[in-house]
Coordinates of C-alpha atoms and ligand atoms in Angstrom, one line a residue:
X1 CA 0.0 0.0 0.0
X2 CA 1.1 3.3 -1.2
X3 CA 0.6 5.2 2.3
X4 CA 3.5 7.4 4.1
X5 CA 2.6 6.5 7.5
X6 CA 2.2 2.4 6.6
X7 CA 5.4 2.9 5.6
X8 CA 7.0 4.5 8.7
X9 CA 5.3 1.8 10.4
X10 CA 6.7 -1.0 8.6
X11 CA 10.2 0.5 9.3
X12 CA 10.8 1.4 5.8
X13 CA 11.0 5.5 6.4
X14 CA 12.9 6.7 9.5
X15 CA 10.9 8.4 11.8
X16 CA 11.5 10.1 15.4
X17 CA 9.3 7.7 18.2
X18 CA 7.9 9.7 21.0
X19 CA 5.9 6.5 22.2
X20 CA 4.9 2.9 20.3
X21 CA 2.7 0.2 22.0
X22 CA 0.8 -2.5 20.1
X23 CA -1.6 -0.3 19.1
X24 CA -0.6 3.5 18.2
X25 CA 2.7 5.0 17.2
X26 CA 3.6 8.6 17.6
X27 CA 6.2 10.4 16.4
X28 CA 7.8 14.2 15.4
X29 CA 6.3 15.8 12.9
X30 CA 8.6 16.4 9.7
X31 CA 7.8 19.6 9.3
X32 CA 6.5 20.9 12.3
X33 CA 4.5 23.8 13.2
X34 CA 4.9 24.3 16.7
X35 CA 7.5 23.8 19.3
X36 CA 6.3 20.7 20.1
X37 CA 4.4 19.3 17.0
X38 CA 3.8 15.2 17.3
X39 CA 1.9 13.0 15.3
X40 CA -0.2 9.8 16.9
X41 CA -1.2 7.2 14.5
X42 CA -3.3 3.8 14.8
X43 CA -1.2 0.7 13.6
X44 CA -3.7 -0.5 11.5
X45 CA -4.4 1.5 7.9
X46 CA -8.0 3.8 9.0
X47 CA -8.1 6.9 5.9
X48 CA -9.4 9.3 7.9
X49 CA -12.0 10.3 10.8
X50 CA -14.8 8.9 8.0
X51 CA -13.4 5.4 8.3
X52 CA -13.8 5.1 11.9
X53 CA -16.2 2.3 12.5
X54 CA -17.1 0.4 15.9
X55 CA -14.9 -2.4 14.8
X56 CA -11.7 -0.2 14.6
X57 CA -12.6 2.9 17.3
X58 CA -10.5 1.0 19.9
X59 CA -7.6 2.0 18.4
X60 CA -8.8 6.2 18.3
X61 CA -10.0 5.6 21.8
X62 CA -6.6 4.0 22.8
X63 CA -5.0 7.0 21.3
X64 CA -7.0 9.6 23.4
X65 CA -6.2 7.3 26.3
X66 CA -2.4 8.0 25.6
X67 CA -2.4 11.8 24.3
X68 CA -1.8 13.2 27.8
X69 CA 1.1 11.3 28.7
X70 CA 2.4 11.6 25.4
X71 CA 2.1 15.4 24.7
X72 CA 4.0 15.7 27.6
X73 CA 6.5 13.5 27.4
X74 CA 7.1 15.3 24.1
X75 CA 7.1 18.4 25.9
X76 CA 3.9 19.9 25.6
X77 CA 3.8 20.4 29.3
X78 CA 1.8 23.9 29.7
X79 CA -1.2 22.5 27.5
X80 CA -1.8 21.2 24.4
X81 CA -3.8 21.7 20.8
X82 CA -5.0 17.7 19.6
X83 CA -6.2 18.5 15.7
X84 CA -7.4 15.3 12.7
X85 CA -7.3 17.0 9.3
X86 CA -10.0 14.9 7.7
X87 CA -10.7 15.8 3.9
X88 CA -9.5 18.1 1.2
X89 CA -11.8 20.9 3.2
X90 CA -9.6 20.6 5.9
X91 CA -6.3 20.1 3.6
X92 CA -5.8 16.3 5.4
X93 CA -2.4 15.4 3.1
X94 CA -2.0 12.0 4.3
X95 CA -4.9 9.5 4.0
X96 CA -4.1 7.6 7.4
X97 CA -6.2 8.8 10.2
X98 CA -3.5 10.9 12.3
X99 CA -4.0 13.2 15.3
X100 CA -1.4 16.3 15.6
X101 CA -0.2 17.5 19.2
X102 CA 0.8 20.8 19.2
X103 CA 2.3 23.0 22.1
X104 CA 5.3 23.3 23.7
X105 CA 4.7 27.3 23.3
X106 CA 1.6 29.4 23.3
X107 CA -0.3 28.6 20.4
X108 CA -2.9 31.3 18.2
X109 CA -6.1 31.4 19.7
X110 CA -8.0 31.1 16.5
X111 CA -7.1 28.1 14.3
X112 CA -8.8 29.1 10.9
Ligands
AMP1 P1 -2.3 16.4 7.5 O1 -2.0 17.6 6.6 O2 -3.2 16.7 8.6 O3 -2.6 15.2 6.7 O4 -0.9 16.1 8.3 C1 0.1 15.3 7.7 C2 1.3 15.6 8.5 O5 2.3 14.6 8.2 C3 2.0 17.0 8.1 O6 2.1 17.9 9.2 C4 3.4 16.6 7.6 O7 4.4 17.5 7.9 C5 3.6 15.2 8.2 N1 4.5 14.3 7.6 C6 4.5 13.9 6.3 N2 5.5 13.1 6.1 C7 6.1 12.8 7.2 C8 7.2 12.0 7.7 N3 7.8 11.2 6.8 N4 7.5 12.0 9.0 C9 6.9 12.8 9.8 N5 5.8 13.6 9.5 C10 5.4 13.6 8.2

């Protein structure tokens, strides 16, 4: 499968781990956009918010189980922004469902 993200989970494009369990990985975000910018993806391929169906929203409830203790053990210890791009509206540019963590710095209050 052509996907970015099935890749970096397969080990075949490097990535910078924050946290990995059975379930989620998270990692830096290439390009990021805040001081602390971290991505948290399911292991299994979901597209996007749309594709999240009671047999696979363990895995986006396991990731909101972990955000907290992630963010800051990233370093997002005076708060946190959790965003999912989902669509071309919202400009998602990778079709695996992905949550971004930004802090680390006070963020814009408006986000659009
Ligand atoms: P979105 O626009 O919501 O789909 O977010 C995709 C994010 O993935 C962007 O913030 C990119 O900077 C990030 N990204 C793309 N490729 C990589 C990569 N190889 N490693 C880490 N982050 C990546």
């Amino acid at each position: 499968m052509d996907c970015i993200f099935c890749k970096i989970l397969a080990g075949e494009i490097p990535s910078t781990k924050v946290y990995e369990d059975e379930m989620i990985l998270a990692f830096r975000d290439i390009n990021p956009e805040a001081k602390v910018h971290v991505l948290v993806i399911p292991k299994i391929h979901i597209p996007s918010m749309d594709a999240v169906t009671a047999e696979n929203s363990a895995y986006v409830t396991h990731i909101f189980e972990k955000i907290p203790m992630i963010a800051k053990e990233a370093g997002a210890t005076g708060g946190y922004r959790v965003i999912s791009n989902c669509g071309a509206d919202a400009a998602q540019s990778v079709p695996h469902l992905h949550f971004h963590i930004l802090g680390g710095q006070q963020l814009p209050t408006h986000i659009v």
